[in-house]
PDB file of C-alpha atoms in Angstrom:
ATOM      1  CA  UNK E   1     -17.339  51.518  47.125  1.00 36.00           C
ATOM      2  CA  UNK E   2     -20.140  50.547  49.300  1.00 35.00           C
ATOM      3  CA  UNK E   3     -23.788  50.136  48.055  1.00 35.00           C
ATOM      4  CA  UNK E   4     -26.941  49.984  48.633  1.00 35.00           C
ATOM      5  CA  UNK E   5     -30.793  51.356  47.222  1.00 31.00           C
ATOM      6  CA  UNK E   6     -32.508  54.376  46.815  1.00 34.00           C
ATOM      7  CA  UNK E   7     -34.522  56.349  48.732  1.00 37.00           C
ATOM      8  CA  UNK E   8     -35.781  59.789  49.331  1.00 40.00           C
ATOM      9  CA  UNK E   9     -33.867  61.599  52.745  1.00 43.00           C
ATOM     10  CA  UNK E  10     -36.772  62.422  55.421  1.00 48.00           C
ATOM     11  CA  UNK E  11     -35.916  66.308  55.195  1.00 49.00           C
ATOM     12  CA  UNK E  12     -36.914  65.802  50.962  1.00 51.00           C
ATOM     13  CA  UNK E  13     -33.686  65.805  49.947  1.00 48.00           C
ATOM     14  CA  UNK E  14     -33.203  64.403  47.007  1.00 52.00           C
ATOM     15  CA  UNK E  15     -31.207  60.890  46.831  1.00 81.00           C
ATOM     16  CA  UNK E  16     -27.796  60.787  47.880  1.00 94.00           C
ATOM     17  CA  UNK E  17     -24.938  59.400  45.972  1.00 95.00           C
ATOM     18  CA  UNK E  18     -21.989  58.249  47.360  1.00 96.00           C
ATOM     19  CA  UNK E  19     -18.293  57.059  46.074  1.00 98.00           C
ATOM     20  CA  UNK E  20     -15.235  56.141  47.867  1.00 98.00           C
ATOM     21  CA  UNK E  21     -11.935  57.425  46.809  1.00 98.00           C
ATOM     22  CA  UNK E  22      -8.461  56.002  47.349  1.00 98.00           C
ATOM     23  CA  UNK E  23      -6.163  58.914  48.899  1.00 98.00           C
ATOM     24  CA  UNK E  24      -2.744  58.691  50.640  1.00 97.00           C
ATOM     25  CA  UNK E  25      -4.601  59.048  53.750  1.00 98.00           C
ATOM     26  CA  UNK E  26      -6.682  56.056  53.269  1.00 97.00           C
ATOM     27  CA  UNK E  27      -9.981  55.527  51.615  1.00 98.00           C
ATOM     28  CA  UNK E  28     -11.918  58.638  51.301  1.00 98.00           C
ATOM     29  CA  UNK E  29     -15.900  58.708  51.022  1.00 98.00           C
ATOM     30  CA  UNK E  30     -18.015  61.589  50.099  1.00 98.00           C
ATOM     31  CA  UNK E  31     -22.394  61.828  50.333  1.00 97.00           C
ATOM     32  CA  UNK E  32     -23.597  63.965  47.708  1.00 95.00           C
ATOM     33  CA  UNK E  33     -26.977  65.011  46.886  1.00 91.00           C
ATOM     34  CA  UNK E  34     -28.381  65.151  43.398  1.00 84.00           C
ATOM     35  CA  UNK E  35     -26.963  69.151  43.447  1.00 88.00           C
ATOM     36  CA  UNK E  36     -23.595  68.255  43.756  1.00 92.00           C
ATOM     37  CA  UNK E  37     -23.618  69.558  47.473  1.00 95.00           C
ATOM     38  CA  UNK E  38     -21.752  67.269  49.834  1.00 97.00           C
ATOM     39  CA  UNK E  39     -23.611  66.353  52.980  1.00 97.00           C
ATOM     40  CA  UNK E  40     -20.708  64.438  54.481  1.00 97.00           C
ATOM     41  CA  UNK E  41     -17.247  62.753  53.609  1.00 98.00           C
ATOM     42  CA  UNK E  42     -14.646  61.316  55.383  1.00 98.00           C
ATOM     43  CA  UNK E  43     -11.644  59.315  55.523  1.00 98.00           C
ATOM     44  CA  UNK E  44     -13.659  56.098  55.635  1.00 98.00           C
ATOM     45  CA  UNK E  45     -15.201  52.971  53.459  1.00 97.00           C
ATOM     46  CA  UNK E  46     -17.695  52.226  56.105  1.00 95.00           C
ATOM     47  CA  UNK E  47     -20.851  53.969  55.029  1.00 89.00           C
ATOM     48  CA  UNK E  48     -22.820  53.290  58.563  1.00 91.00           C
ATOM     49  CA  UNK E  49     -19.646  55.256  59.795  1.00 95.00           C
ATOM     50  CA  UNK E  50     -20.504  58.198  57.845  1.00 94.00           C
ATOM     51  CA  UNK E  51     -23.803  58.651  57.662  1.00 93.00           C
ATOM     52  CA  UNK E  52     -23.857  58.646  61.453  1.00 93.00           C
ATOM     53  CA  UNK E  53     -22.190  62.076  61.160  1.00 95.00           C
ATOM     54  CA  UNK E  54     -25.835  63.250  60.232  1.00 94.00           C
ATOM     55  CA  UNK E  55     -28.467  63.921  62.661  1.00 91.00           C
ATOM     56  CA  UNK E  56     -31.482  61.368  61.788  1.00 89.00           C
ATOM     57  CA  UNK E  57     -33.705  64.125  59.824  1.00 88.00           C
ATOM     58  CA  UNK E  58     -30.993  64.488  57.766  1.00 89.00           C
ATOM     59  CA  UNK E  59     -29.898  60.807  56.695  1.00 86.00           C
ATOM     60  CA  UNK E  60     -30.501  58.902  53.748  1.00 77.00           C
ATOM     61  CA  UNK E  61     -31.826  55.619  54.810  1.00 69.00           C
ATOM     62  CA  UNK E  62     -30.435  54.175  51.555  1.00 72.00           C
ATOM     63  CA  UNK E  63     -27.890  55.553  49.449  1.00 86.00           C
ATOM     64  CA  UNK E  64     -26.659  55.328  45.546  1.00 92.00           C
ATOM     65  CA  UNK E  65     -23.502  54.309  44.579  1.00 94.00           C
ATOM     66  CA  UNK E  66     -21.926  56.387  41.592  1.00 96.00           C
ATOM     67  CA  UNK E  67     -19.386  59.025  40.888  1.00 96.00           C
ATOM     68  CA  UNK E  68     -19.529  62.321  42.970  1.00 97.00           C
ATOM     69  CA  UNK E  69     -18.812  65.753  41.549  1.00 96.00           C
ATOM     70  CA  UNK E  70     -16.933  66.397  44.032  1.00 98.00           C
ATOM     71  CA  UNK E  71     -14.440  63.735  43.135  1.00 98.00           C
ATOM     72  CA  UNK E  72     -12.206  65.818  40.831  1.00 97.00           C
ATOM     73  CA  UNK E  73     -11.969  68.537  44.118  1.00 97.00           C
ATOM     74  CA  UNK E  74     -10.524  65.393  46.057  1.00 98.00           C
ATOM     75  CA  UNK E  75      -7.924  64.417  42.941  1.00 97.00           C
ATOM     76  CA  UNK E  76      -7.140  68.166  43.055  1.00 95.00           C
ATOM     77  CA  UNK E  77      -6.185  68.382  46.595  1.00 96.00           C
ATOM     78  CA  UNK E  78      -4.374  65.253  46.496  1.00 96.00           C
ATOM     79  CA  UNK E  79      -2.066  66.467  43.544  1.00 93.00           C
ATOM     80  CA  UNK E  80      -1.534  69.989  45.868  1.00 91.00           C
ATOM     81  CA  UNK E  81      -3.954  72.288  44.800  1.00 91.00           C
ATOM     82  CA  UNK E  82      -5.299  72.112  48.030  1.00 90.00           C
ATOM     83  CA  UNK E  83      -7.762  75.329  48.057  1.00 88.00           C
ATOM     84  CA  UNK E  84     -10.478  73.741  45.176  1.00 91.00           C
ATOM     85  CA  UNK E  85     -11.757  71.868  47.952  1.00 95.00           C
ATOM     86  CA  UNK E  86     -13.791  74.871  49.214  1.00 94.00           C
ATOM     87  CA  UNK E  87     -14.992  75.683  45.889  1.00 95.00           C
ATOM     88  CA  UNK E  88     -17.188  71.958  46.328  1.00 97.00           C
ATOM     89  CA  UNK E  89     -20.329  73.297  47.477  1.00 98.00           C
ATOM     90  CA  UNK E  90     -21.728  71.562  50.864  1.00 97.00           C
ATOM     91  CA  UNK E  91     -25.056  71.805  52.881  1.00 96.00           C
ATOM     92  CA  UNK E  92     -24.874  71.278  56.559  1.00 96.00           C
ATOM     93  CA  UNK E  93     -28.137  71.726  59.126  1.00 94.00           C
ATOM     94  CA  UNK E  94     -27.460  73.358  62.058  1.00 93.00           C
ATOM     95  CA  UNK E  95     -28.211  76.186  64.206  1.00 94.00           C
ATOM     96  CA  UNK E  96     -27.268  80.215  63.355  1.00 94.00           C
ATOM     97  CA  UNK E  97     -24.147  79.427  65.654  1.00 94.00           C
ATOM     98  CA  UNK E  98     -22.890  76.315  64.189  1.00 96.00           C
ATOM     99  CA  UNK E  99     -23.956  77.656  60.319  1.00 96.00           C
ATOM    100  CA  UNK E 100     -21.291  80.837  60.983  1.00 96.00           C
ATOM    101  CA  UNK E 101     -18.870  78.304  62.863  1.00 97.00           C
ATOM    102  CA  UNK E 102     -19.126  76.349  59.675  1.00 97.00           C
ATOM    103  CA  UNK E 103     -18.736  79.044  56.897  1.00 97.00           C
ATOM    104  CA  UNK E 104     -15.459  80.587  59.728  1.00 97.00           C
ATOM    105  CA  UNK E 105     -13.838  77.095  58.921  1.00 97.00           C
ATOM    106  CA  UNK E 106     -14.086  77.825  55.051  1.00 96.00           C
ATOM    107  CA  UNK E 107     -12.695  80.971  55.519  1.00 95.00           C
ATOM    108  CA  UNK E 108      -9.275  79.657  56.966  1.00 95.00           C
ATOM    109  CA  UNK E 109      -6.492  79.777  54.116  1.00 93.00           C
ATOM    110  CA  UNK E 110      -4.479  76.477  53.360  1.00 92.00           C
ATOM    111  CA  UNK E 111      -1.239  76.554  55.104  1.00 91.00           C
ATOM    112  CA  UNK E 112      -2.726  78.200  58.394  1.00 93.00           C
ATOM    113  CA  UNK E 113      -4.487  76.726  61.310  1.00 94.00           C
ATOM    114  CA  UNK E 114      -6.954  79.025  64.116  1.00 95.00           C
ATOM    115  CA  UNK E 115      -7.235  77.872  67.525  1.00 96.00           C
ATOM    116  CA  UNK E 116     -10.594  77.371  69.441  1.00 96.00           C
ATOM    117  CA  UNK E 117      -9.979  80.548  71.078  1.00 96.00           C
ATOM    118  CA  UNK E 118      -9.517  82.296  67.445  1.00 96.00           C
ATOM    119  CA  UNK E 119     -12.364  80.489  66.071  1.00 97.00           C
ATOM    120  CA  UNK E 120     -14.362  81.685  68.793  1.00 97.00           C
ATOM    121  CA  UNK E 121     -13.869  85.081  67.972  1.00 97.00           C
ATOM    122  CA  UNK E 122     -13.919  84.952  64.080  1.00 96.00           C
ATOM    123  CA  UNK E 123     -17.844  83.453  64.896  1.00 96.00           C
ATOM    124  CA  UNK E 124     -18.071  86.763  66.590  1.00 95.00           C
ATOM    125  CA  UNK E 125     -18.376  84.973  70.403  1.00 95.00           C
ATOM    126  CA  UNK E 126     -15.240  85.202  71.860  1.00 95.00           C
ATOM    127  CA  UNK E 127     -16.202  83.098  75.199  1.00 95.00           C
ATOM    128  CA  UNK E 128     -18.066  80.492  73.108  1.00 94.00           C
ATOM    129  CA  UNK E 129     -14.571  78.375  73.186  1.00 94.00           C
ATOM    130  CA  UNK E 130     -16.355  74.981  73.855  1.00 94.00           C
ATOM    131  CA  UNK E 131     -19.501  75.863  71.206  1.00 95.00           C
ATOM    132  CA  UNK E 132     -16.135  76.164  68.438  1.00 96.00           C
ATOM    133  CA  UNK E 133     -14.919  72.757  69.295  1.00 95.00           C
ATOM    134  CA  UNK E 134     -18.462  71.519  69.010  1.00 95.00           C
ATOM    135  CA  UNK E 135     -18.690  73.563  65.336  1.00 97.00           C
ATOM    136  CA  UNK E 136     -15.175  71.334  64.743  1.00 96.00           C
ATOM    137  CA  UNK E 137     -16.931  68.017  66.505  1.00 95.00           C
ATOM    138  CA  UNK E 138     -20.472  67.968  63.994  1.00 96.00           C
ATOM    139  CA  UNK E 139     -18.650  69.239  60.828  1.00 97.00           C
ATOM    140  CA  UNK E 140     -20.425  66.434  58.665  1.00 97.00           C
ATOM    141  CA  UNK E 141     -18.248  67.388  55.269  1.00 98.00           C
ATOM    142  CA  UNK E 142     -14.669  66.455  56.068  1.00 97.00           C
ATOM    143  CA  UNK E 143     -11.912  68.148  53.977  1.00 98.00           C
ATOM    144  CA  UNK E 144     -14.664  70.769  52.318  1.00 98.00           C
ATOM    145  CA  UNK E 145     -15.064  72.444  55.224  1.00 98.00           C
ATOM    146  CA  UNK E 146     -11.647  72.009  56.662  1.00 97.00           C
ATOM    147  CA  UNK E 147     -11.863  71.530  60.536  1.00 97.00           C
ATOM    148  CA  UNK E 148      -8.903  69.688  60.408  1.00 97.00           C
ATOM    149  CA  UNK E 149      -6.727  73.527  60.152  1.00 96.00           C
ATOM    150  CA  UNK E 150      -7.988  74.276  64.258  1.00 96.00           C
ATOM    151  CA  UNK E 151      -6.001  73.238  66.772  1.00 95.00           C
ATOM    152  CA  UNK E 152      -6.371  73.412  70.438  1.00 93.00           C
ATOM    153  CA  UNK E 153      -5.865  76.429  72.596  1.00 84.00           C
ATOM    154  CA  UNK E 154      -2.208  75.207  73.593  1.00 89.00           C
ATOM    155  CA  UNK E 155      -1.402  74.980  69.837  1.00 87.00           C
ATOM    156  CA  UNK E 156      -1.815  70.826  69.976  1.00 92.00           C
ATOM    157  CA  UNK E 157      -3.519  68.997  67.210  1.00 91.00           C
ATOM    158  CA  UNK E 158      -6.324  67.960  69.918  1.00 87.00           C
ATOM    159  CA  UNK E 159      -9.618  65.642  68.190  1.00 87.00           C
ATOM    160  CA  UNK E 160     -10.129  64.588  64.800  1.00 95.00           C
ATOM    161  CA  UNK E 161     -13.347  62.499  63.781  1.00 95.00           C
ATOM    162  CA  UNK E 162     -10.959  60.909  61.092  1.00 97.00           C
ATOM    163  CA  UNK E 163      -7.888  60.558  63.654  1.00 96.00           C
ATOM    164  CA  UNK E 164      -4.860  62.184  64.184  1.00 96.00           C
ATOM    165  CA  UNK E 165      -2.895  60.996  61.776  1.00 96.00           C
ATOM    166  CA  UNK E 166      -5.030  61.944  59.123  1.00 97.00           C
ATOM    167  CA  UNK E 167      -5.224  65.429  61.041  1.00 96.00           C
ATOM    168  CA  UNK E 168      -1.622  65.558  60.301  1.00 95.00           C
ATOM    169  CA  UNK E 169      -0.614  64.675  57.344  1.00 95.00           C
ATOM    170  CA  UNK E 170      -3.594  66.585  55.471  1.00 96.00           C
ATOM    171  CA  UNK E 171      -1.574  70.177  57.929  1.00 94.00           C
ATOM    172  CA  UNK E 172       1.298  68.441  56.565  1.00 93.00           C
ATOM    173  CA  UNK E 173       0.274  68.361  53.073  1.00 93.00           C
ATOM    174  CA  UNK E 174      -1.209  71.643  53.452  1.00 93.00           C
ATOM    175  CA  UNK E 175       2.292  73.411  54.347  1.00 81.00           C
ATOM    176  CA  UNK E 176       1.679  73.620  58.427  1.00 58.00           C
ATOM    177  CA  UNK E 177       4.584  72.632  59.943  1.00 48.00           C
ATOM    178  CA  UNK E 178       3.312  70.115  62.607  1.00 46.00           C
ATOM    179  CA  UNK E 179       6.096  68.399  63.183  1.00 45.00           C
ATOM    180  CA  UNK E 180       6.150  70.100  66.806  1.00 42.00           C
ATOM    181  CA  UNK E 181       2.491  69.365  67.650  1.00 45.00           C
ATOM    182  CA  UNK E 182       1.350  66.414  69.763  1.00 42.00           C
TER     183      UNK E 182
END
């Protein structure tokens, strides 16, 4: 776990605490605030690493080292029940576009994966391929809010903030046979 001291998040969010898990993917660190709502995670132990995935308003200078509720929802998915990761609650800032991008990602079962394209149209703008990559690209919350299940237009894994790798074992894990994506 990484450290560090309190302080209040510019936005007045409460203090953030954050803990670093050990996964078969590598060590795993979730932000929380003091509602149990993860603000980011990832498949990291650098904490400068992730709290760059927040914009500036939304950062914790400092954070709080300690146990996250969400911890147990990590354990879970780990040991194959896969689906009580988006039962964690999260809290992402973004626009009305990137807010319905988000809550289309939560929406995609375990064991299936959407394209851009299909993401595009589930956020109900079917030309807006680029704008669902970006949803993908500033999804803070890692594994809660499962960008990791949309692939690229040709059906290849394409970007991953955490890296490919991770990308595919967690499709793996997940029942997606990716054994025939790049």
């Amino acid at each position: 776990m990484t450290g560090a001291t309190t302080r209040t998040m510019l936005d007045g969010t409460p203090t953030a605490t954050m803990q670093t898990l050990d996964t078969p993917d590598g060590p795993f660190t979730v932000l929380e605030d003091t509602e149990g709502r993860v603000l980011a995670s990832g498949w990291t132990d650098d904490t400068a690493r992730l709290l760059a995935r927040l914009a500036d308003r939304h950062r914790p200078e400092h954070v709080t080292v300690g146990r996250v509720a969400a911890a147990e929802a990590v354990d879970a998915y780990y040991a194959g029940e896969v689906e009580h990761a988006m039962q964690v609650p999260v809290r992402q800032h973004g626009t009305e576009l990137f807010t319905e991008g988000w809550q289309q990602l939560r929406a995609i079962p375990a064991g299936t994966v959407l394209t851009y394209t299909e993401l595009a149209a589930a956020m109900g703008r079917p030309d807006a391929v680029r704008a669902a990559a970006s949803v993908c690209a500033r999804n803070a919350p890692a594994l809660f809010v499962p960008c990791h299940r949309v692939l690229r237009s040709d059906g290849t894994l394409g970007g991953f903030a955490w890296g490919l790798d991770v990308k595919r074992s967690l499709l793996e894990r997940e029942s997606v046979g990716v054994t025939a994506l790049v």
